[in-house]
Short mmCIF file of C-alpha atoms and ligand atoms in Angstrom, two decimals:
data_model
loop_
_atom_site.label_atom_id
_atom_site.label_comp_id
_atom_site.label_asym_id
_atom_site.label_seq_id
_atom_site.Cartn_x
_atom_site.Cartn_y
_atom_site.Cartn_z
CA MET A 1 22.29 -22.32 18.80
CA SER A 2 19.83 -18.39 17.91
CA ALA A 3 17.43 -19.31 14.45
CA PRO A 4 18.92 -17.67 11.61
CA ARG A 5 16.51 -14.09 9.96
CA SER A 6 16.68 -11.92 7.53
CA VAL A 7 18.74 -9.42 6.90
CA LYS A 8 18.99 -5.91 8.74
CA GLY A 9 16.95 -3.47 6.40
CA MET A 10 15.43 -6.24 4.59
CA ARG A 11 12.16 -7.50 4.58
CA ASP A 12 9.74 -10.94 4.14
CA LEU A 13 7.01 -9.32 2.05
CA LEU A 14 3.42 -12.47 3.82
CA PRO A 15 0.15 -13.16 2.55
CA PRO A 16 -1.73 -12.14 2.93
CA GLU A 17 0.17 -8.30 1.95
CA THR A 18 1.69 -10.55 -1.13
CA ALA A 19 -1.38 -10.23 -3.23
CA VAL A 20 -1.91 -6.10 -2.53
CA TRP A 21 1.52 -6.40 -3.58
CA ALA A 22 0.59 -8.62 -6.77
CA ALA A 23 -3.10 -6.23 -6.90
CA VAL A 24 -0.85 -3.08 -7.61
CA GLU A 25 1.58 -4.08 -9.41
CA ALA A 26 -1.08 -5.61 -12.19
CA THR A 27 -2.78 -1.58 -12.30
CA ALA A 28 0.64 -0.10 -12.40
CA ARG A 29 1.30 -2.90 -15.66
CA ARG A 30 -2.47 -2.01 -17.00
CA VAL A 31 -2.54 1.33 -16.46
CA PHE A 32 0.98 1.76 -17.82
CA SER A 33 0.20 -0.36 -20.98
CA LEU A 34 -2.44 2.12 -21.72
CA TYR A 35 0.00 4.61 -21.96
CA GLY A 36 2.77 2.74 -25.15
CA PHE A 37 5.20 0.87 -21.76
CA GLU A 38 6.35 -2.08 -21.92
CA GLU A 39 8.36 -4.37 -19.09
CA ILE A 40 11.94 -4.38 -19.94
CA ARG A 41 14.09 -6.31 -16.43
CA THR A 42 17.23 -5.97 -16.22
CA PRO A 43 19.95 -7.62 -14.12
CA ILE A 44 20.38 -6.71 -9.90
CA VAL A 45 23.95 -6.66 -9.69
CA GLU A 46 25.99 -4.11 -12.71
CA GLU A 47 29.40 -3.39 -12.30
CA THR A 48 30.34 -1.17 -9.85
CA GLU A 49 31.35 2.18 -12.82
CA LEU A 50 27.28 2.82 -13.94
CA PHE A 51 26.55 4.29 -11.11
CA MET A 52 29.75 6.51 -10.08
CA ARG A 53 29.21 7.33 -14.00
CA SER A 54 25.71 8.02 -13.75
CA VAL A 55 24.16 8.75 -10.27
CA GLY A 56 27.14 10.31 -9.55
CA GLU A 57 29.88 9.91 -7.38
CA SER A 58 29.50 12.54 -4.71
CA THR A 59 25.79 11.69 -4.36
CA ASP A 60 24.21 9.66 -1.19
CA ILE A 61 23.70 6.67 -2.78
CA VAL A 62 27.81 6.18 -3.82
CA GLY A 63 29.36 7.67 -1.09
CA LYS A 64 27.40 5.62 1.29
CA GLU A 65 25.64 3.06 0.55
CA MET A 66 25.35 1.00 -2.06
CA TYR A 67 25.91 -2.61 -1.40
CA THR A 68 29.94 -3.38 -3.46
CA PHE A 69 31.29 -6.74 -3.77
CA GLU A 70 33.94 -8.37 -5.88
CA ASP A 71 32.32 -11.27 -7.44
CA LYS A 72 35.71 -14.36 -7.85
CA GLY A 73 36.86 -12.63 -10.72
CA GLY A 74 38.14 -9.57 -9.11
CA ARG A 75 35.47 -7.64 -10.78
CA SER A 76 33.78 -5.10 -9.79
CA LEU A 77 30.31 -5.30 -9.00
CA THR A 78 27.11 -3.84 -7.57
CA LEU A 79 23.16 -4.40 -6.94
CA ARG A 80 21.41 -2.10 -7.89
CA PRO A 81 20.06 1.30 -6.15
CA GLU A 82 18.04 2.29 -8.60
CA SER A 83 16.89 1.54 -12.52
CA THR A 84 17.08 4.51 -14.42
CA ALA A 85 20.74 3.94 -14.60
CA PRO A 86 20.73 -0.47 -15.68
CA VAL A 87 17.70 0.54 -18.12
CA ALA A 88 20.26 3.63 -20.12
CA ARG A 89 22.64 0.84 -20.34
CA ALA A 90 20.62 -1.31 -21.94
CA PHE A 91 18.91 0.57 -24.43
CA VAL A 92 22.66 1.99 -25.63
CA GLU A 93 24.05 -1.97 -25.33
CA HIS A 94 20.94 -3.61 -27.57
CA ASN A 95 20.39 -0.47 -29.45
CA LEU A 96 16.68 -0.20 -28.58
CA ARG A 97 16.61 3.47 -30.05
CA GLU A 98 16.42 0.77 -33.25
CA GLN A 99 12.85 -0.19 -31.68
CA GLY A 100 11.50 3.35 -32.76
CA LEU A 101 11.53 6.97 -30.22
CA PRO A 102 9.73 7.22 -28.15
CA LEU A 103 10.57 4.21 -26.36
CA ARG A 104 8.57 3.91 -22.85
CA LEU A 105 9.80 1.26 -21.14
CA PHE A 106 8.91 0.24 -17.62
CA TYR A 107 9.95 -2.27 -14.67
CA ILE A 108 9.35 -2.95 -11.14
CA GLY A 109 11.29 -5.10 -9.14
CA PRO A 110 13.70 -4.86 -6.18
CA GLN A 111 16.44 -2.30 -5.41
CA PHE A 112 19.07 -1.83 -2.63
CA ARG A 113 20.43 0.56 -0.41
CA TYR A 114 23.13 0.61 3.02
CA GLU A 115 20.55 3.57 4.42
CA ARG A 116 19.67 3.75 8.14
CA PRO A 117 15.52 1.34 8.44
CA GLN A 118 12.95 3.67 9.34
CA ARG A 119 9.24 3.46 8.21
CA GLY A 120 9.21 3.57 4.51
CA ARG A 121 12.87 3.49 4.76
CA TYR A 122 14.47 -0.49 3.60
CA ARG A 123 17.61 -1.62 2.01
CA GLN A 124 15.95 -3.70 -0.31
CA PHE A 125 13.01 -2.37 -1.26
CA HIS A 126 10.99 -2.39 -4.89
CA GLN A 127 10.25 0.35 -7.03
CA ILE A 128 7.67 0.82 -9.97
CA GLY A 129 9.67 2.42 -12.58
CA ALA A 130 9.14 3.65 -16.50
CA GLU A 131 11.05 5.49 -18.98
CA VAL A 132 11.04 7.13 -21.90
CA PHE A 133 14.13 7.87 -24.70
CA GLY A 134 14.01 9.93 -27.67
CA ASP A 135 11.28 12.77 -26.91
CA PRO A 136 12.48 16.48 -25.83
CA GLY A 137 9.25 17.39 -24.30
CA PRO A 138 7.79 18.99 -22.61
CA LEU A 139 4.62 17.72 -23.58
CA SER A 140 5.97 13.90 -22.64
CA ASP A 141 6.52 14.97 -19.15
CA VAL A 142 3.17 16.44 -18.86
CA GLU A 143 1.59 12.77 -20.19
CA LEU A 144 4.09 11.11 -17.70
CA LEU A 145 3.13 12.76 -14.41
CA GLN A 146 -1.41 12.38 -16.54
CA MET A 147 0.21 8.57 -16.36
CA LEU A 148 1.41 8.56 -12.50
CA LEU A 149 -1.93 10.25 -11.72
CA ARG A 150 -4.19 8.20 -13.47
CA PHE A 151 -1.82 5.19 -11.75
CA LEU A 152 -2.22 6.94 -8.32
CA ASP A 153 -6.07 8.33 -9.33
CA GLU A 154 -7.54 3.58 -10.12
CA LEU A 155 -5.57 2.84 -6.40
CA GLY A 156 -7.55 5.41 -4.47
CA PHE A 157 -4.71 7.84 -3.66
CA GLU A 158 -7.07 11.52 -2.96
CA ASP A 159 -4.60 13.93 -1.15
CA LEU A 160 -1.58 13.56 -3.07
CA VAL A 161 0.53 16.78 -3.92
CA VAL A 162 3.26 17.47 -7.02
CA ARG A 163 6.13 18.64 -6.93
CA LEU A 164 8.29 20.24 -9.43
CA ASN A 165 11.31 22.14 -10.85
CA THR A 166 13.35 22.87 -13.31
CA VAL A 167 17.56 21.51 -12.27
CA GLY A 168 17.85 23.14 -16.08
CA ASP A 169 20.59 22.61 -18.54
CA ARG A 170 23.97 20.74 -17.58
CA ALA A 171 25.06 24.56 -18.51
CA SER A 172 23.03 26.90 -17.05
CA ARG A 173 23.39 24.18 -13.86
CA SER A 174 26.92 24.21 -13.29
CA ALA A 175 27.60 28.23 -13.94
CA TYR A 176 24.87 28.18 -10.08
CA ALA A 177 26.51 25.65 -8.54
CA GLN A 178 29.72 28.14 -8.95
CA SER A 179 27.66 31.06 -7.88
CA LEU A 180 25.43 29.11 -4.57
CA ARG A 181 29.80 27.91 -4.37
CA GLU A 182 30.82 31.89 -3.88
CA PHE A 183 28.37 31.93 -1.80
CA LEU A 184 28.29 29.81 0.88
CA ALA A 185 31.75 29.33 1.06
CA PRO A 186 32.35 32.60 2.94
CA ARG A 187 29.38 31.24 5.73
CA ALA A 188 30.85 27.82 5.67
CA ALA A 189 31.30 28.70 8.98
CA GLU A 190 27.43 28.52 9.32
CA LEU A 191 27.43 25.01 7.49
CA GLY A 192 27.19 21.90 8.92
CA GLU A 193 29.75 19.03 8.60
CA ASP A 194 27.61 17.86 5.42
CA SER A 195 27.02 20.66 3.78
CA ARG A 196 30.37 21.31 3.74
CA ARG A 197 31.14 18.38 1.65
CA ARG A 198 28.37 18.63 -0.42
CA LEU A 199 29.53 22.25 -0.45
CA GLU A 200 33.23 20.83 -2.65
CA THR A 201 31.87 17.77 -4.09
CA ASN A 202 27.96 19.11 -5.61
CA PRO A 203 26.64 22.56 -4.26
CA LEU A 204 23.22 21.60 -5.41
CA ARG A 205 22.61 18.95 -2.96
CA ILE A 206 22.63 22.39 0.19
CA LEU A 207 19.64 23.04 -1.28
CA ASP A 208 17.55 20.37 0.43
CA THR A 209 19.12 21.32 3.56
CA LYS A 210 16.11 20.00 6.42
CA LEU A 211 18.65 21.87 9.07
CA PRO A 212 16.67 25.58 10.19
CA ARG A 213 19.55 26.05 10.81
CA GLU A 214 20.73 26.57 7.10
CA ARG A 215 17.33 27.19 5.31
CA ARG A 216 17.78 31.04 6.85
CA VAL A 217 22.10 30.83 5.36
CA LEU A 218 20.11 29.99 2.26
CA GLU A 219 16.88 32.22 1.93
CA ASP A 220 19.45 34.93 0.76
CA ALA A 221 21.37 32.86 -1.42
CA PRO A 222 21.62 33.15 -5.61
CA ARG A 223 19.04 31.19 -7.56
CA LEU A 224 18.94 28.91 -9.87
CA GLU A 225 15.84 30.91 -11.91
CA GLU A 226 18.49 32.81 -12.31
CA HIS A 227 20.80 30.69 -14.40
CA LEU A 228 18.15 29.33 -16.68
CA SER A 229 18.63 29.46 -19.77
CA ASP A 230 15.95 30.18 -21.76
CA GLU A 231 14.98 27.49 -22.98
CA SER A 232 15.62 25.47 -20.12
CA ARG A 233 12.68 28.33 -18.55
CA GLU A 234 10.60 27.83 -21.51
CA HIS A 235 10.87 24.87 -21.18
CA PHE A 236 9.97 24.76 -17.43
CA GLU A 237 6.46 27.37 -17.91
CA MET A 238 5.94 24.89 -20.18
CA ILE A 239 4.78 22.29 -18.50
CA VAL A 240 3.80 24.48 -15.91
CA ARG A 241 1.71 26.03 -17.53
CA MET A 242 0.06 22.25 -19.00
CA LEU A 243 -0.20 21.61 -15.43
CA ALA A 244 -2.18 24.32 -14.99
CA GLU A 245 -5.04 23.62 -18.69
CA ARG A 246 -4.81 19.78 -17.08
CA GLY A 247 -6.13 21.41 -13.31
CA ILE A 248 -3.47 18.93 -12.00
CA GLU A 249 -2.83 20.31 -8.39
CA HIS A 250 1.26 21.04 -8.23
CA GLN A 251 3.49 23.30 -6.03
CA VAL A 252 6.76 24.61 -7.88
CA ASP A 253 9.39 24.09 -4.84
CA PRO A 254 12.16 25.35 -6.49
CA GLY A 255 13.88 23.46 -3.39
CA LEU A 256 13.34 20.60 -5.00
CA VAL A 257 17.01 18.62 -6.51
CA ARG A 258 16.96 15.35 -6.15
CA GLY A 259 19.67 13.08 -4.94
CA LEU A 260 21.26 11.54 -8.05
CA ASP A 261 23.62 13.57 -10.56
CA TYR A 262 22.18 13.32 -13.45
CA TYR A 263 18.60 15.23 -13.61
CA THR A 264 18.56 17.56 -16.54
CA ARG A 265 15.92 20.23 -16.24
CA THR A 266 12.77 19.03 -14.66
CA VAL A 267 12.46 16.98 -11.47
CA PHE A 268 9.25 16.39 -9.58
CA GLU A 269 7.92 14.19 -6.60
CA ILE A 270 4.62 12.59 -5.49
CA ALA A 271 4.36 12.75 -1.31
CA SER A 272 2.17 10.90 1.65
CA ALA A 273 1.32 13.81 4.22
CA GLU A 274 0.58 10.91 6.10
CA LEU A 275 4.09 9.55 5.18
CA GLY A 276 5.63 12.72 7.47
CA ALA A 277 10.27 13.40 6.87
CA GLN A 278 10.74 9.93 4.04
CA ASP A 279 7.71 10.98 2.78
CA ALA A 280 7.91 11.27 -1.06
CA ILE A 281 6.49 8.05 -2.43
CA LEU A 282 8.07 8.60 -6.25
CA GLY A 283 10.43 10.84 -7.80
CA GLY A 284 10.93 11.45 -11.00
CA GLY A 285 12.91 13.90 -13.75
CA ARG A 286 14.66 14.04 -17.18
CA TYR A 287 17.52 13.02 -17.60
CA ASP A 288 18.64 14.45 -21.44
CA GLY A 289 21.82 13.44 -21.07
CA LEU A 290 22.91 10.64 -19.66
CA VAL A 291 22.52 8.86 -22.72
CA ALA A 292 25.36 9.80 -23.91
CA ASP A 293 27.89 10.25 -20.69
CA LEU A 294 26.98 6.35 -21.15
CA GLY A 295 28.29 5.97 -24.71
CA GLY A 296 25.48 6.40 -26.78
CA PRO A 297 23.69 8.78 -28.91
CA GLU A 298 22.35 11.51 -27.99
CA VAL A 299 18.75 10.80 -27.13
CA PRO A 300 17.10 12.62 -24.51
CA ALA A 301 14.75 11.44 -21.33
CA LEU A 302 12.51 10.90 -18.70
CA GLY A 303 10.88 8.74 -16.02
CA PHE A 304 10.03 8.24 -12.40
CA ALA A 305 11.04 5.65 -10.11
CA ILE A 306 7.62 4.81 -7.10
CA GLY A 307 8.97 3.31 -4.08
CA GLU A 308 6.98 0.44 -3.94
CA ASP A 309 7.35 0.39 -0.36
CA ARG A 310 6.23 3.69 0.95
CA LEU A 311 2.84 3.37 -1.72
CA ILE A 312 1.65 0.07 -0.05
CA GLU A 313 1.90 1.80 3.54
CA VAL A 314 0.21 4.75 2.68
CA LEU A 315 -2.54 2.82 0.46
CA PRO A 316 -5.57 3.65 1.62
CA ALA A 317 -7.39 0.89 3.85
CA SER A 318 -9.77 0.07 1.86
CA ASN A 319 -8.76 -0.36 -1.02
CA ALA A 320 -5.89 -1.76 0.09
CA SER A 321 -8.42 -5.22 1.31
CA ARG A 322 -10.37 -5.20 -2.18
CA PHE A 323 -6.95 -6.22 -3.71
CA VAL A 324 -6.77 -9.60 -0.35
CA PRO A 325 -9.02 -12.38 -3.05
CA ALA A 326 -11.15 -14.11 -1.10
CA ALA A 327 -10.32 -16.91 0.61
CA PRO A 328 -11.20 -20.86 -0.41
CA ALA A 329 -13.49 -22.90 0.43
CA THR A 330 -12.89 -25.45 2.16
CA VAL A 331 -14.33 -29.49 2.10
CA ILE A 332 -14.68 -31.86 4.22
CA ALA A 333 -15.04 -35.61 3.93
CA VAL A 334 -17.02 -36.17 6.93
CA GLY A 335 -18.50 -40.19 7.90
CA GLY A 336 -16.53 -42.46 6.44
CA VAL A 337 -16.45 -40.29 3.57
CA ALA A 338 -12.95 -40.98 2.23
CA PRO A 339 -10.18 -37.86 2.01
CA GLU A 340 -10.45 -38.07 -2.08
CA ASP A 341 -13.97 -38.15 -2.64
CA ALA A 342 -13.06 -34.38 -0.99
CA LEU A 343 -9.82 -33.65 -3.14
CA ARG A 344 -12.28 -34.25 -6.69
CA LEU A 345 -15.21 -31.49 -5.44
CA ALA A 346 -12.30 -29.79 -4.85
CA GLU A 347 -11.29 -29.83 -8.38
CA GLU A 348 -14.23 -29.92 -9.98
CA LEU A 349 -14.83 -26.18 -8.63
CA ARG A 350 -11.08 -25.52 -9.21
CA GLY A 351 -11.69 -26.60 -12.70
CA SER A 352 -15.19 -23.75 -12.51
CA GLY A 353 -12.09 -21.07 -11.63
CA LEU A 354 -13.23 -21.24 -8.60
CA ALA A 355 -10.76 -21.80 -5.32
CA ALA A 356 -11.39 -24.38 -2.84
CA VAL A 357 -9.41 -26.46 -0.48
CA ALA A 358 -9.97 -30.22 1.05
CA GLU A 359 -9.40 -31.33 3.48
CA LEU A 360 -7.16 -34.11 3.79
CA GLY A 361 -6.81 -35.42 6.53
CA ALA A 362 -9.37 -38.01 7.63
CA GLY A 363 -8.96 -35.84 12.22
CA ALA A 364 -11.73 -34.73 13.62
CA MET A 365 -14.46 -32.40 12.04
CA LYS A 366 -13.78 -29.56 14.78
CA GLY A 367 -10.14 -29.05 14.17
CA ALA A 368 -11.67 -29.28 9.98
CA LEU A 369 -13.91 -26.41 10.99
CA LYS A 370 -11.08 -24.43 13.28
CA ARG A 371 -8.70 -24.29 10.27
CA ALA A 372 -11.72 -23.15 7.78
CA GLY A 373 -12.17 -19.88 10.16
CA ARG A 374 -8.33 -19.51 10.31
CA ARG A 375 -8.32 -19.39 6.35
CA GLY A 376 -11.28 -17.25 6.54
CA SER A 377 -14.22 -19.45 3.78
CA ARG A 378 -17.26 -17.97 4.03
CA TYR A 379 -18.62 -21.40 2.98
CA VAL A 380 -17.24 -24.60 4.03
CA LEU A 381 -18.79 -28.32 1.95
CA LEU A 382 -19.39 -30.58 3.72
CA LEU A 383 -19.77 -34.81 1.77
CA GLY A 384 -21.24 -37.00 4.03
CA ASP A 385 -21.64 -40.55 2.85
CA ASP A 386 -25.70 -39.52 2.59
CA GLU A 387 -24.45 -36.05 -0.20
CA LEU A 388 -22.33 -39.52 -2.04
CA SER A 389 -24.53 -41.18 -2.28
CA SER A 390 -27.34 -38.75 -3.58
CA GLY A 391 -25.05 -37.37 -5.68
CA ALA A 392 -25.31 -34.13 -2.88
CA VAL A 393 -23.22 -31.75 -1.32
CA THR A 394 -24.10 -29.47 1.88
CA VAL A 395 -23.28 -25.86 1.21
CA LYS A 396 -22.46 -23.97 4.41
CA ASP A 397 -22.88 -20.60 4.57
CA PHE A 398 -20.56 -18.60 7.84
CA GLU A 399 -21.60 -15.39 6.91
CA SER A 400 -25.46 -16.19 7.55
CA GLY A 401 -24.97 -19.31 9.66
CA ARG A 402 -27.66 -21.00 6.98
CA GLN A 403 -26.26 -24.37 5.66
CA GLU A 404 -28.20 -25.64 2.59
CA LEU A 405 -28.15 -29.66 1.22
CA MET A 406 -28.00 -28.96 -2.86
CA ASP A 407 -27.16 -31.74 -5.93
CA ARG A 408 -23.43 -31.56 -6.65
CA GLU A 409 -23.80 -29.99 -9.95
CA ARG A 410 -25.85 -26.58 -8.58
CA VAL A 411 -22.18 -25.74 -6.20
CA ALA A 412 -20.59 -24.27 -8.57
CA GLY A 413 -22.69 -21.93 -10.02
CA TYR A 414 -24.19 -20.95 -6.70
CA LEU A 415 -20.94 -20.03 -5.24
CA GLU A 416 -20.25 -17.95 -8.53
CA GLU A 417 -23.32 -15.93 -7.61
CA ARG A 418 -22.38 -15.36 -4.17
CA ARG A 419 -19.02 -14.26 -5.27
P1 HAM B 1 15.05 7.96 -5.90
O1 HAM B 1 14.50 9.18 -5.72
O2 HAM B 1 16.40 7.57 -5.50
O3 HAM B 1 14.99 8.03 -7.69
O4 HAM B 1 14.25 6.99 -5.75
C1 HAM B 1 13.02 7.20 -6.49
C2 HAM B 1 11.29 6.08 -4.95
O5 HAM B 1 12.23 5.16 -4.44
C3 HAM B 1 11.53 7.10 -3.74
O6 HAM B 1 10.48 8.31 -4.25
C4 HAM B 1 11.34 6.49 -2.77
O7 HAM B 1 9.64 5.99 -2.71
C5 HAM B 1 11.73 4.94 -3.04
N1 HAM B 1 12.73 4.85 -2.05
C6 HAM B 1 13.89 4.81 -2.18
N2 HAM B 1 14.98 5.04 -0.98
C7 HAM B 1 14.22 4.01 -0.88
C8 HAM B 1 14.74 3.03 0.33
N3 HAM B 1 14.94 3.24 1.08
N4 HAM B 1 13.74 2.17 1.22
C9 HAM B 1 12.68 1.89 0.81
N5 HAM B 1 12.00 3.31 -0.69
C10 HAM B 1 12.93 3.69 -1.44
C11 HAM B 1 15.18 6.79 -8.22
O8 HAM B 1 15.64 6.00 -8.03
C12 HAM B 1 15.31 7.06 -9.78
N6 HAM B 1 15.79 5.94 -10.05
C13 HAM B 1 13.67 7.42 -9.70
C14 HAM B 1 14.05 8.30 -12.43
C15 HAM B 1 13.56 6.96 -12.40
N7 HAM B 1 14.10 9.38 -12.16
C16 HAM B 1 14.24 9.06 -13.92
N8 HAM B 1 13.55 7.79 -13.80
#
């Protein structure tokens, strides 16, 4: 019988990389809280209907990528493919408006999409996201981008590209969808199968095609700009102006439409040149109609979600290694000293906030040193009969190769200074 393996597209995250994940998440928590964001945790499973009504039935996510199943009570449930809809659901369900608007929430957790796995694309992936309810902007759009850039800056990112666009309010968008459909219908023969299908269901999605032939057809297509309402246009122009005033580099990309139906007005992505085709490390935008669509009040909202897997794949290497904590010191009992005494010394060190692992087996010194090396310990503390009777410890520094006999009380201070 073959050994069980993890499900295709779903990974185990192993040490030492998990330390990088924890540090990235701690950075997000710290930076987001500077802006007044508080954490929300929603269930991983939601009623399927939620995503159909929010993300949209004509999107790839709902149409092809959801993990949907029936539970024993006959309900159709889905592993969340994203978290904006669940957070908006919770906002309505718990009447969070009562907590005072604008309400700023963030989340960190796994999401599930049945996509073809490749570098930067998994079936279980992780997002760090934030949502703001109750601020019509445009200042809050800019503030959200500033928060993102501060977070990315703290992680050491430099060459990132902010791409943004406006998809207009709902009325502008449906007028535009109609004119795009009219333009493309007589040219349908030049479109691929996917785009021909989208022509019926969601013509805006054709705009982000990568096929050169379709890109050529689109060159003469009507532009969304021409259909924007004055409010939408002003909203977007203000954002672009404020970004420029703050020296935030950005590109306006009229082809950026994003694959979820709830967006209105601002949409944006931040990309890393290193990721190739799957280059967006995060995406977001405004969704002013979603809360009302889910049965809540008219509350404008906006947010983003960072793909944590992708973010970590392109994290500047020097920072990634900075996030991995130093390996623990190894305590070894030698000669006739019992491993119990090694454990006691390790506990003393832990009491002083120092990481230590005691060799608990009574095995040979050589094996113990080998394990210390594999563990990455810089310091090995040797506790022999002489040391034990005189209240001393031999401290071996693997980096300098030096060895020193010192009073037991001094050890913690010594390690502390060299941490
Ligand atoms: P999204 O663009 O679908 O937006 O996903 C956001 C990010 O999640 C992407 O930019 C990417 O980094 C990451 N991501 C998506 N799919 C995968 C995958 N299969 N494997 C690895 N990473 C992936 C949303 O999910 C919206 N809820 C964002 C949002 C929040 N808009 C407003 N508020």
